[in-house]
Amino acid sequence: MLGLMQDQPLLISRFIDFAARHHGDVEMVSRRVEGDIHRYTYRDARRRSQQLAKAIDAEGLTQSARVATLAWNGYRHFELYFGVSGSGRVVHTINPRLKPEQIAWITNDAADEIFCFDMTFLPLVKAIAAHCLTVRRWVALCEADALPADTGIPGLVSYEAWIGAQNSDYQWPEFDERLAAALCYTSGTTGDPKGVLYSHRSTTLHAYAGALPDATGLSSRDCTLPVVPMFHVNAWGVPYAAAMTGAKVVWPGPALDGKSVYELMESERVTCAAGVPTVWLALLNHLHAEGKRFSTLQRTSVGGSACPPAMIEAFHQLGVEVLHGWGMTEMSPLGTVCRLKGKQLALPWSEQLPILATQGRAVYGVDMKIVDPQGKELPWDGKSTGDLLVRGPWIVSHYFKHEREKLLLDGWFHTGDVASIDPDGFLQITDRSKDVIKSGGEWISSIEVENIAMAHPAVAMAACIAMPHEKWAERPLLVIVKKTGVEVGRDELLAFYEGKVAKWQIPDDVVFVDSIPLGATGKMQKNLLRERLRDHRLQA
Amino acid sequence: MLGLMQDQPLLISRFIDFAARHHGDVEMVSRRVEGDIHRYTYRDARRRSQQLAKAIDAEGLTQSARVATLAWNGYRHFELYFGVSGSGRVVHTINPRLKPEQIAWITNDAADEIFCFDMTFLPLVKAIAAHCLTVRRWVALCEADALPADTGIPGLVSYEAWIGAQNSDYQWPEFDERLAAALCYTSGTTGDPKGVLYSHRSTTLHAYAGALPDATGLSSRDCTLPVVPMFHVNAWGVPYAAAMTGAKVVWPGPALDGKSVYELMESERVTCAAGVPTVWLALLNHLHAEGKRFSTLQRTSVGGSACPPAMIEAFHQLGVEVLHGWGMTEMSPLGTVCRLKGKQLALPWSEQLPILATQGRAVYGVDMKIVDPQGKELPWDGKSTGDLLVRGPWIVSHYFKHEREKLLLDGWFHTGDVASIDPDGFLQITDRSKDVIKSGGEWISSIEVENIAMAHPAVAMAACIAMPHEKWAERPLLVIVKKTGVEVGRDELLAFYEGKVAKWQIPDDVVFVDSIPLGATGKMQKNLLRERLRDHRLQA
């Protein structure tokens, strides 16, 4: 017997309608590619999203056709999130940090029919346009008069002219909530990138869960600054959660340096933010160098890669709470967020910090477990480490165009991460399974080794990788980028580990480099490091 | 094209699994009917819910069969919420304040097959058992040795013996999330009561929305004390939201007097609570009489009927935030919650109070609008009042057993409330449409008139009803229950209105009574008052 409740589908268009209706005068502030600051309201955002939807309709796109974006965080990108998905098409966000040939490959793989890009990327688009065989409309995210005359890109229009030709008299269509809404490709460190196809349902449930007080706690009283890019996993879902809650949003555009981000935070009275550790490192360095503090910032979500405890401590000193999280493109991306439980509130900071340095607890809707190589579930004792498996309504079931390939095992998705979980459910990622260092039958967590190095005042960046070893199979090698103008030697760094980890977990050697290669999503590319240092000989 | 996300149904069993897995050691505290305090954990609650599910299976109940409860707030009732719904049956909570013949009627209408009751209600059950034709198992919520020998109730067992016969080796079944999970009858002031049939989906979405920071903001750092009964609209969804977040719960049992509730709040370090205004009036009176304050209480949800501003002020003086809300049995029940927006945080208290006295803003998922008698939508200007219509995924589509009767109009449910909505989306209920006073072509809000009376120090309770009037069609009559030991006269009370409302909105007369009749859900029964005072003559 079915319940007798209204059968209202969970659609992305409802977010923007709600924001316009209930928070119509709330500002959205964007630092534009043009360099200036743009301001408008949720009411404007809906109106223009509706104009956009009509423009897409006018192009004759069928339901679920893909519309690509190659853009920084800003209001036009925000409109694409709602106008494209709201109209029943799929917004396909592309990471501009990928190589041009990868971008072309992804565009063809997704069969994108419209391609919208920030003017920053005009040279890139010029280079690939001829290779993108399915695109029949190119849209430059700019005013009509900013469009160069002879780009050589066929059918190129300016976004403003394109949507300006439409009025906003538009009713969002109603359809099955399981319909595809957004598409994002994984960075694909091995093999071709693969697309993850989010639905209206998964995106809505993810927004509900992500805004809960045990996750980001986003509300209409917040002003949020997502540094995390809209071109990667939907900026962790912030655009949807912001519209759902009516939070003010500040988009930083392409200016992600510490000074630019700090100035926006102060001038717009930002209360919360979200981004990867490398961005926050730049911000903290700026504050320390200038002797500044935050006036309004209360908390910041940190994910993408593990947040070093030293960074949590640095933010704490500035009165800012770090919400350490973990997720994946395949998870929309939210898996866990670190918030203390009631019983932990009275602990001294020295005992809270190690808890806050974990990746936190599953948000409601995500199930997780760790298993041994035979697939047997391991206990949540904070010690056992194993492969991390997840399931839930916003977790991938198949990759796009790989619907016939079995991806899940008994309904669980293999994350490729290695982790422990403590009795309170706090997840500690110890490694990507491919980065684990296997020394004499024991595993060494490269993340733990890196976190310790990051606490050294002379270290700007640290990577720990496995080096082949005759006796122990593998031994850890520490790769260090020093802070400018600060000196530190191999022996001093290795001595820094004493008393912090077991003796056999201390790296055998240190290599100093000018930079560590980062992938398109800001993660350290340890496979490249291992390749580059293949011939390094560990000191005795 | 469908998204490629996992197809995991939103089931109520997931709440209790999540709580046991992630918050297994969090306490649940119950004041029992027996008078003592009972403590256990979410882990225990799941184990016993699973035993309960097995006991229900052993009775041979089919999917969606109804299991009735007649019980106070407590851990066994909590187990019934999860064990019954989790097993695929429907938990049918019955309001014990209904008349015995109504309870029997409802039991037969719902075709309840199992009937679980607190020992408080044994005399009541003895009286109706023979008339409940579909019940084949009666379960007293007590230990085996507390069961009297000859109750005359066929097949009566104690809950502890019943579930004690089962182990907890049980896998919750998976099924369509739209399956019925819970049933609650409206109080039915006119005609027979009607059942509202909630689904697993509606209950899950309602829990997500209800715990958002713009609603109750419930988290794992909270200890909640729901005075709102589990026998009415699922205690506003608190049992589900608590399990979803891992909040500690304190159940007050039948002891709802000010002293008992206050003592529990203090001893268990309660941070948030939920209940109707009459309960909070008793609590506040206790605190004032004893000169006490709250040590840990931060906020309380108030709904069921309008919260007088004087009560919001009284809580504010005690450092407690009132979350004024509005909902209905037909809405699971959450429609709106009152939380300030970001731009209102800096206002002085004198300007915040009138905002907080409204019923607040729609929680995400609920759409609302006000319409004139012709069904034309009225503006959100804070002045226009009209019939309030709602829609959303946790709002009724049909009444139980009335599936063929059209209930919605163009997808909207008519709430029967009259309201205005301001430009920021704050809802102000001015009346039940049947309680509106129509004086000389204008409407007078009975709630507004009552709220003013409630601010008078001598008034314990106030009702404003329409009296027939030759010239003006209707005029307001104020019905007052005085506080013990305080005197106030008609003229003083009427003078109290001067300058607070327009002259023509001031009641024509005052009647002092010993009590105002309350319905089974604690609402004033103005229809009975109008009946009782039919022959009253308004003074000139």
PDB file of N, CA and C in Angstrom, chain A residues 452-529:
ATOM      1  N   ILE A 452      52.905  15.462   9.049  1.00  0.00           N
ATOM      2  CA  ILE A 452      53.948  15.822  10.010  1.00  0.00           C
ATOM      3  C   ILE A 452      54.915  16.817   9.380  1.00  0.00           C
ATOM      4  N   ALA A 453      55.330  16.540   8.153  1.00  0.00           N
ATOM      5  CA  ALA A 453      56.241  17.471   7.465  1.00  0.00           C
ATOM      6  C   ALA A 453      55.620  18.850   7.344  1.00  0.00           C
ATOM      7  N   MET A 454      54.308  18.885   7.062  1.00  0.00           N
ATOM      8  CA  MET A 454      53.614  20.165   6.886  1.00  0.00           C
ATOM      9  C   MET A 454      53.599  20.998   8.164  1.00  0.00           C
ATOM     10  N   ALA A 455      53.798  20.333   9.298  1.00  0.00           N
ATOM     11  CA  ALA A 455      53.822  21.071  10.563  1.00  0.00           C
ATOM     12  C   ALA A 455      55.186  21.721  10.801  1.00  0.00           C
ATOM     13  N   HIS A 456      56.184  21.395   9.969  1.00  0.00           N
ATOM     14  CA  HIS A 456      57.503  22.010  10.112  1.00  0.00           C
ATOM     15  C   HIS A 456      57.482  23.411   9.510  1.00  0.00           C
ATOM     16  N   PRO A 457      57.985  24.398  10.227  1.00  0.00           N
ATOM     17  CA  PRO A 457      57.864  25.793   9.771  1.00  0.00           C
ATOM     18  C   PRO A 457      58.535  26.084   8.432  1.00  0.00           C
ATOM     19  N   ALA A 458      59.461  25.240   7.995  1.00  0.00           N
ATOM     20  CA  ALA A 458      60.175  25.543   6.752  1.00  0.00           C
ATOM     21  C   ALA A 458      59.531  24.868   5.544  1.00  0.00           C
ATOM     22  N   VAL A 459      58.468  24.072   5.776  1.00  0.00           N
ATOM     23  CA  VAL A 459      57.920  23.260   4.687  1.00  0.00           C
ATOM     24  C   VAL A 459      56.690  23.910   4.070  1.00  0.00           C
ATOM     25  N   ALA A 460      56.722  24.120   2.758  1.00  0.00           N
ATOM     26  CA  ALA A 460      55.571  24.678   2.057  1.00  0.00           C
ATOM     27  C   ALA A 460      54.666  23.560   1.548  1.00  0.00           C
ATOM     28  N   MET A 461      55.274  22.470   1.104  1.00  0.00           N
ATOM     29  CA  MET A 461      54.504  21.381   0.536  1.00  0.00           C
ATOM     30  C   MET A 461      55.290  20.093   0.724  1.00  0.00           C
ATOM     31  N   ALA A 462      54.569  18.990   0.939  1.00  0.00           N
ATOM     32  CA  ALA A 462      55.249  17.725   1.187  1.00  0.00           C
ATOM     33  C   ALA A 462      54.505  16.588   0.511  1.00  0.00           C
ATOM     34  N   ALA A 463      55.263  15.695  -0.107  1.00  0.00           N
ATOM     35  CA  ALA A 463      54.684  14.468  -0.658  1.00  0.00           C
ATOM     36  C   ALA A 463      55.528  13.300  -0.171  1.00  0.00           C
ATOM     37  N   CYS A 464      54.859  12.228   0.155  1.00  0.00           N
ATOM     38  CA  CYS A 464      55.591  11.028   0.564  1.00  0.00           C
ATOM     39  C   CYS A 464      55.257   9.919  -0.422  1.00  0.00           C
ATOM     40  N   ILE A 465      56.275   9.353  -1.024  1.00  0.00           N
ATOM     41  CA  ILE A 465      56.040   8.305  -2.019  1.00  0.00           C
ATOM     42  C   ILE A 465      56.870   7.073  -1.694  1.00  0.00           C
ATOM     43  N   ALA A 466      56.464   5.943  -2.265  1.00  0.00           N
ATOM     44  CA  ALA A 466      57.156   4.678  -2.042  1.00  0.00           C
ATOM     45  C   ALA A 466      58.338   4.553  -2.990  1.00  0.00           C
ATOM     46  N   MET A 467      59.464   4.115  -2.432  1.00  0.00           N
ATOM     47  CA  MET A 467      60.603   3.780  -3.273  1.00  0.00           C
ATOM     48  C   MET A 467      60.849   2.279  -3.117  1.00  0.00           C
ATOM     49  N   PRO A 468      61.190   1.629  -4.212  1.00  0.00           N
ATOM     50  CA  PRO A 468      61.473   0.187  -4.117  1.00  0.00           C
ATOM     51  C   PRO A 468      62.649  -0.055  -3.168  1.00  0.00           C
ATOM     52  N   HIS A 469      62.614  -1.152  -2.417  1.00  0.00           N
ATOM     53  CA  HIS A 469      63.669  -1.442  -1.451  1.00  0.00           C
ATOM     54  C   HIS A 469      63.877  -2.948  -1.414  1.00  0.00           C
ATOM     55  N   GLU A 470      65.135  -3.318  -1.459  1.00  0.00           N
ATOM     56  CA  GLU A 470      65.449  -4.740  -1.545  1.00  0.00           C
ATOM     57  C   GLU A 470      64.938  -5.538  -0.370  1.00  0.00           C
ATOM     58  N   LYS A 471      65.212  -5.032   0.817  1.00  0.00           N
ATOM     59  CA  LYS A 471      64.862  -5.805   2.004  1.00  0.00           C
ATOM     60  C   LYS A 471      63.400  -5.618   2.391  1.00  0.00           C
ATOM     61  N   TRP A 472      62.908  -4.380   2.369  1.00  0.00           N
ATOM     62  CA  TRP A 472      61.566  -4.080   2.912  1.00  0.00           C
ATOM     63  C   TRP A 472      60.487  -3.956   1.834  1.00  0.00           C
ATOM     64  N   ALA A 473      60.855  -4.256   0.583  1.00  0.00           N
ATOM     65  CA  ALA A 473      59.928  -4.126  -0.551  1.00  0.00           C
ATOM     66  C   ALA A 473      59.740  -2.659  -0.919  1.00  0.00           C
ATOM     67  N   GLU A 474      59.237  -1.847   0.011  1.00  0.00           N
ATOM     68  CA  GLU A 474      59.146  -0.408  -0.248  1.00  0.00           C
ATOM     69  C   GLU A 474      59.551   0.360   1.007  1.00  0.00           C
ATOM     70  N   ARG A 475      60.085   1.562   0.775  1.00  0.00           N
ATOM     71  CA  ARG A 475      60.376   2.463   1.902  1.00  0.00           C
ATOM     72  C   ARG A 475      59.935   3.861   1.525  1.00  0.00           C
ATOM     73  N   PRO A 476      59.494   4.680   2.519  1.00  0.00           N
ATOM     74  CA  PRO A 476      59.006   6.034   2.207  1.00  0.00           C
ATOM     75  C   PRO A 476      60.134   7.018   1.881  1.00  0.00           C
ATOM     76  N   LEU A 477      59.857   7.828   0.855  1.00  0.00           N
ATOM     77  CA  LEU A 477      60.747   8.932   0.487  1.00  0.00           C
ATOM     78  C   LEU A 477      59.939  10.217   0.619  1.00  0.00           C
ATOM     79  N   LEU A 478      60.526  11.203   1.264  1.00  0.00           N
ATOM     80  CA  LEU A 478      59.844  12.472   1.476  1.00  0.00           C
ATOM     81  C   LEU A 478      60.295  13.467   0.411  1.00  0.00           C
ATOM     82  N   VAL A 479      59.328  14.090  -0.257  1.00  0.00           N
ATOM     83  CA  VAL A 479      59.631  15.096  -1.285  1.00  0.00           C
ATOM     84  C   VAL A 479      59.117  16.436  -0.762  1.00  0.00           C
ATOM     85  N   ILE A 480      60.022  17.409  -0.706  1.00  0.00           N
ATOM     86  CA  ILE A 480      59.716  18.656   0.001  1.00  0.00           C
ATOM     87  C   ILE A 480      59.906  19.885  -0.888  1.00  0.00           C
ATOM     88  N   VAL A 481      58.923  20.790  -0.818  1.00  0.00           N
ATOM     89  CA  VAL A 481      59.106  22.148  -1.359  1.00  0.00           C
ATOM     90  C   VAL A 481      59.275  23.050  -0.144  1.00  0.00           C
ATOM     91  N   LYS A 482      60.409  23.757  -0.104  1.00  0.00           N
ATOM     92  CA  LYS A 482      60.666  24.642   1.046  1.00  0.00           C
ATOM     93  C   LYS A 482      59.939  25.965   0.886  1.00  0.00           C
ATOM     94  N   LYS A 483      59.607  26.593   2.008  1.00  0.00           N
ATOM     95  CA  LYS A 483      59.068  27.952   1.954  1.00  0.00           C
ATOM     96  C   LYS A 483      60.163  28.895   1.484  1.00  0.00           C
ATOM     97  N   THR A 484      59.773  29.964   0.803  1.00  0.00           N
ATOM     98  CA  THR A 484      60.749  30.925   0.274  1.00  0.00           C
ATOM     99  C   THR A 484      61.548  31.531   1.423  1.00  0.00           C
ATOM    100  N   GLY A 485      62.843  31.540   1.278  1.00  0.00           N
ATOM    101  CA  GLY A 485      63.709  32.223   2.243  1.00  0.00           C
ATOM    102  C   GLY A 485      63.922  31.481   3.540  1.00  0.00           C
ATOM    103  N   VAL A 486      63.461  30.237   3.620  1.00  0.00           N
ATOM    104  CA  VAL A 486      63.682  29.465   4.853  1.00  0.00           C
ATOM    105  C   VAL A 486      64.511  28.236   4.486  1.00  0.00           C
ATOM    106  N   GLU A 487      65.426  27.893   5.336  1.00  0.00           N
ATOM    107  CA  GLU A 487      66.287  26.739   5.058  1.00  0.00           C
ATOM    108  C   GLU A 487      65.985  25.587   6.009  1.00  0.00           C
ATOM    109  N   VAL A 488      66.119  24.391   5.498  1.00  0.00           N
ATOM    110  CA  VAL A 488      66.004  23.201   6.340  1.00  0.00           C
ATOM    111  C   VAL A 488      66.749  22.086   5.615  1.00  0.00           C
ATOM    112  N   GLY A 489      67.388  21.221   6.404  1.00  0.00           N
ATOM    113  CA  GLY A 489      68.171  20.141   5.800  1.00  0.00           C
ATOM    114  C   GLY A 489      67.497  18.788   5.992  1.00  0.00           C
ATOM    115  N   ARG A 490      68.037  17.801   5.274  1.00  0.00           N
ATOM    116  CA  ARG A 490      67.511  16.436   5.334  1.00  0.00           C
ATOM    117  C   ARG A 490      67.450  15.912   6.765  1.00  0.00           C
ATOM    118  N   ASP A 491      68.565  16.015   7.468  1.00  0.00           N
ATOM    119  CA  ASP A 491      68.644  15.400   8.790  1.00  0.00           C
ATOM    120  C   ASP A 491      67.712  16.077   9.787  1.00  0.00           C
ATOM    121  N   GLU A 492      67.605  17.409   9.663  1.00  0.00           N
ATOM    122  CA  GLU A 492      66.712  18.126  10.569  1.00  0.00           C
ATOM    123  C   GLU A 492      65.272  17.666  10.353  1.00  0.00           C
ATOM    124  N   LEU A 493      64.900  17.507   9.088  1.00  0.00           N
ATOM    125  CA  LEU A 493      63.534  17.083   8.790  1.00  0.00           C
ATOM    126  C   LEU A 493      63.255  15.678   9.309  1.00  0.00           C
ATOM    127  N   LEU A 494      64.210  14.792   9.096  1.00  0.00           N
ATOM    128  CA  LEU A 494      63.995  13.413   9.551  1.00  0.00           C
ATOM    129  C   LEU A 494      63.956  13.354  11.080  1.00  0.00           C
ATOM    130  N   ALA A 495      64.774  14.180  11.717  1.00  0.00           N
ATOM    131  CA  ALA A 495      64.771  14.216  13.185  1.00  0.00           C
ATOM    132  C   ALA A 495      63.427  14.710  13.721  1.00  0.00           C
ATOM    133  N   PHE A 496      62.774  15.547  12.899  1.00  0.00           N
ATOM    134  CA  PHE A 496      61.477  16.121  13.265  1.00  0.00           C
ATOM    135  C   PHE A 496      60.407  15.029  13.491  1.00  0.00           C
ATOM    136  N   TYR A 497      60.643  13.851  12.921  1.00  0.00           N
ATOM    137  CA  TYR A 497      59.669  12.750  13.037  1.00  0.00           C
ATOM    138  C   TYR A 497      59.790  11.977  14.342  1.00  0.00           C
ATOM    139  N   GLU A 498      60.929  12.170  15.011  1.00  0.00           N
ATOM    140  CA  GLU A 498      61.170  11.337  16.190  1.00  0.00           C
ATOM    141  C   GLU A 498      60.144  11.589  17.279  1.00  0.00           C
ATOM    142  N   GLY A 499      59.574  10.521  17.770  1.00  0.00           N
ATOM    143  CA  GLY A 499      58.543  10.636  18.804  1.00  0.00           C
ATOM    144  C   GLY A 499      57.154  10.883  18.240  1.00  0.00           C
ATOM    145  N   LYS A 500      57.070  11.153  16.945  1.00  0.00           N
ATOM    146  CA  LYS A 500      55.755  11.431  16.349  1.00  0.00           C
ATOM    147  C   LYS A 500      55.172  10.194  15.663  1.00  0.00           C
ATOM    148  N   VAL A 501      56.036   9.345  15.139  1.00  0.00           N
ATOM    149  CA  VAL A 501      55.586   8.073  14.557  1.00  0.00           C
ATOM    150  C   VAL A 501      56.565   6.985  14.982  1.00  0.00           C
ATOM    151  N   ALA A 502      56.184   5.731  14.744  1.00  0.00           N
ATOM    152  CA  ALA A 502      57.098   4.625  15.041  1.00  0.00           C
ATOM    153  C   ALA A 502      58.341   4.772  14.159  1.00  0.00           C
ATOM    154  N   LYS A 503      59.453   4.289  14.660  1.00  0.00           N
ATOM    155  CA  LYS A 503      60.738   4.489  13.982  1.00  0.00           C
ATOM    156  C   LYS A 503      60.726   3.979  12.542  1.00  0.00           C
ATOM    157  N   TRP A 504      60.077   2.841  12.313  1.00  0.00           N
ATOM    158  CA  TRP A 504      60.093   2.254  10.969  1.00  0.00           C
ATOM    159  C   TRP A 504      59.196   3.023   9.986  1.00  0.00           C
ATOM    160  N   GLN A 505      58.382   3.971  10.531  1.00  0.00           N
ATOM    161  CA  GLN A 505      57.535   4.774   9.641  1.00  0.00           C
ATOM    162  C   GLN A 505      58.223   6.068   9.189  1.00  0.00           C
ATOM    163  N   ILE A 506      59.370   6.369   9.786  1.00  0.00           N
ATOM    164  CA  ILE A 506      60.094   7.583   9.405  1.00  0.00           C
ATOM    165  C   ILE A 506      60.704   7.392   8.011  1.00  0.00           C
ATOM    166  N   PRO A 507      60.543   8.397   7.127  1.00  0.00           N
ATOM    167  CA  PRO A 507      61.093   8.253   5.764  1.00  0.00           C
ATOM    168  C   PRO A 507      62.590   7.948   5.809  1.00  0.00           C
ATOM    169  N   ASP A 508      63.051   7.272   4.782  1.00  0.00           N
ATOM    170  CA  ASP A 508      64.467   6.950   4.700  1.00  0.00           C
ATOM    171  C   ASP A 508      65.286   8.120   4.197  1.00  0.00           C
ATOM    172  N   ASP A 509      64.622   9.002   3.442  1.00  0.00           N
ATOM    173  CA  ASP A 509      65.389  10.053   2.786  1.00  0.00           C
ATOM    174  C   ASP A 509      64.467  11.218   2.426  1.00  0.00           C
ATOM    175  N   VAL A 510      65.103  12.356   2.101  1.00  0.00           N
ATOM    176  CA  VAL A 510      64.363  13.555   1.706  1.00  0.00           C
ATOM    177  C   VAL A 510      64.923  14.064   0.386  1.00  0.00           C
ATOM    178  N   VAL A 511      64.031  14.452  -0.503  1.00  0.00           N
ATOM    179  CA  VAL A 511      64.439  15.117  -1.744  1.00  0.00           C
ATOM    180  C   VAL A 511      63.808  16.494  -1.752  1.00  0.00           C
ATOM    181  N   PHE A 512      64.611  17.508  -2.036  1.00  0.00           N
ATOM    182  CA  PHE A 512      64.067  18.859  -2.120  1.00  0.00           C
ATOM    183  C   PHE A 512      63.813  19.211  -3.588  1.00  0.00           C
ATOM    184  N   VAL A 513      62.631  19.703  -3.880  1.00  0.00           N
ATOM    185  CA  VAL A 513      62.279  20.054  -5.255  1.00  0.00           C
ATOM    186  C   VAL A 513      61.703  21.468  -5.273  1.00  0.00           C
ATOM    187  N   ASP A 514      61.625  22.043  -6.484  1.00  0.00           N
ATOM    188  CA  ASP A 514      61.069  23.387  -6.626  1.00  0.00           C
ATOM    189  C   ASP A 514      59.549  23.360  -6.595  1.00  0.00           C
ATOM    190  N   SER A 515      58.981  22.289  -7.105  1.00  0.00           N
ATOM    191  CA  SER A 515      57.521  22.195  -7.111  1.00  0.00           C
ATOM    192  C   SER A 515      57.093  20.741  -7.197  1.00  0.00           C
ATOM    193  N   ILE A 516      55.872  20.488  -6.766  1.00  0.00           N
ATOM    194  CA  ILE A 516      55.283  19.155  -6.850  1.00  0.00           C
ATOM    195  C   ILE A 516      54.151  19.244  -7.870  1.00  0.00           C
ATOM    196  N   PRO A 517      54.109  18.336  -8.840  1.00  0.00           N
ATOM    197  CA  PRO A 517      53.082  18.438  -9.887  1.00  0.00           C
ATOM    198  C   PRO A 517      51.677  18.238  -9.309  1.00  0.00           C
ATOM    199  N   LEU A 518      50.764  19.138  -9.688  1.00  0.00           N
ATOM    200  CA  LEU A 518      49.369  19.036  -9.244  1.00  0.00           C
ATOM    201  C   LEU A 518      48.494  18.700 -10.445  1.00  0.00           C
ATOM    202  N   GLY A 519      47.493  17.870 -10.219  1.00  0.00           N
ATOM    203  CA  GLY A 519      46.556  17.533 -11.293  1.00  0.00           C
ATOM    204  C   GLY A 519      45.540  18.643 -11.493  1.00  0.00           C
ATOM    205  N   ALA A 520      44.626  18.403 -12.388  1.00  0.00           N
ATOM    206  CA  ALA A 520      43.649  19.418 -12.770  1.00  0.00           C
ATOM    207  C   ALA A 520      42.721  19.789 -11.607  1.00  0.00           C
ATOM    208  N   THR A 521      42.605  18.922 -10.625  1.00  0.00           N
ATOM    209  CA  THR A 521      41.741  19.233  -9.493  1.00  0.00           C
ATOM    210  C   THR A 521      42.537  19.610  -8.257  1.00  0.00           C
ATOM    211  N   GLY A 522      43.838  19.890  -8.438  1.00  0.00           N
ATOM    212  CA  GLY A 522      44.652  20.378  -7.334  1.00  0.00           C
ATOM    213  C   GLY A 522      45.273  19.296  -6.476  1.00  0.00           C
ATOM    214  N   LYS A 523      45.135  18.046  -6.902  1.00  0.00           N
ATOM    215  CA  LYS A 523      45.729  16.954  -6.119  1.00  0.00           C
ATOM    216  C   LYS A 523      47.157  16.693  -6.573  1.00  0.00           C
ATOM    217  N   MET A 524      48.010  16.298  -5.616  1.00  0.00           N
ATOM    218  CA  MET A 524      49.392  15.981  -5.957  1.00  0.00           C
ATOM    219  C   MET A 524      49.415  14.753  -6.853  1.00  0.00           C
ATOM    220  N   GLN A 525      50.174  14.841  -7.913  1.00  0.00           N
ATOM    221  CA  GLN A 525      50.264  13.711  -8.843  1.00  0.00           C
ATOM    222  C   GLN A 525      51.458  12.849  -8.471  1.00  0.00           C
ATOM    223  N   LYS A 526      51.223  11.955  -7.526  1.00  0.00           N
ATOM    224  CA  LYS A 526      52.316  11.141  -7.008  1.00  0.00           C
ATOM    225  C   LYS A 526      52.841  10.161  -8.040  1.00  0.00           C
ATOM    226  N   ASN A 527      51.973   9.788  -8.989  1.00  0.00           N
ATOM    227  CA  ASN A 527      52.465   8.887 -10.037  1.00  0.00           C
ATOM    228  C   ASN A 527      53.575   9.577 -10.852  1.00  0.00           C
ATOM    229  N   LEU A 528      53.405  10.877 -11.111  1.00  0.00           N
ATOM    230  CA  LEU A 528      54.453  11.620 -11.841  1.00  0.00           C
ATOM    231  C   LEU A 528      55.707  11.751 -10.982  1.00  0.00           C
ATOM    232  N   LEU A 529      55.513  11.992  -9.692  1.00  0.00           N
ATOM    233  CA  LEU A 529      56.658  12.106  -8.773  1.00  0.00           C
ATOM    234  C   LEU A 529      57.441  10.804  -8.723  1.00  0.00           C
TER     235      LEU A 529
END
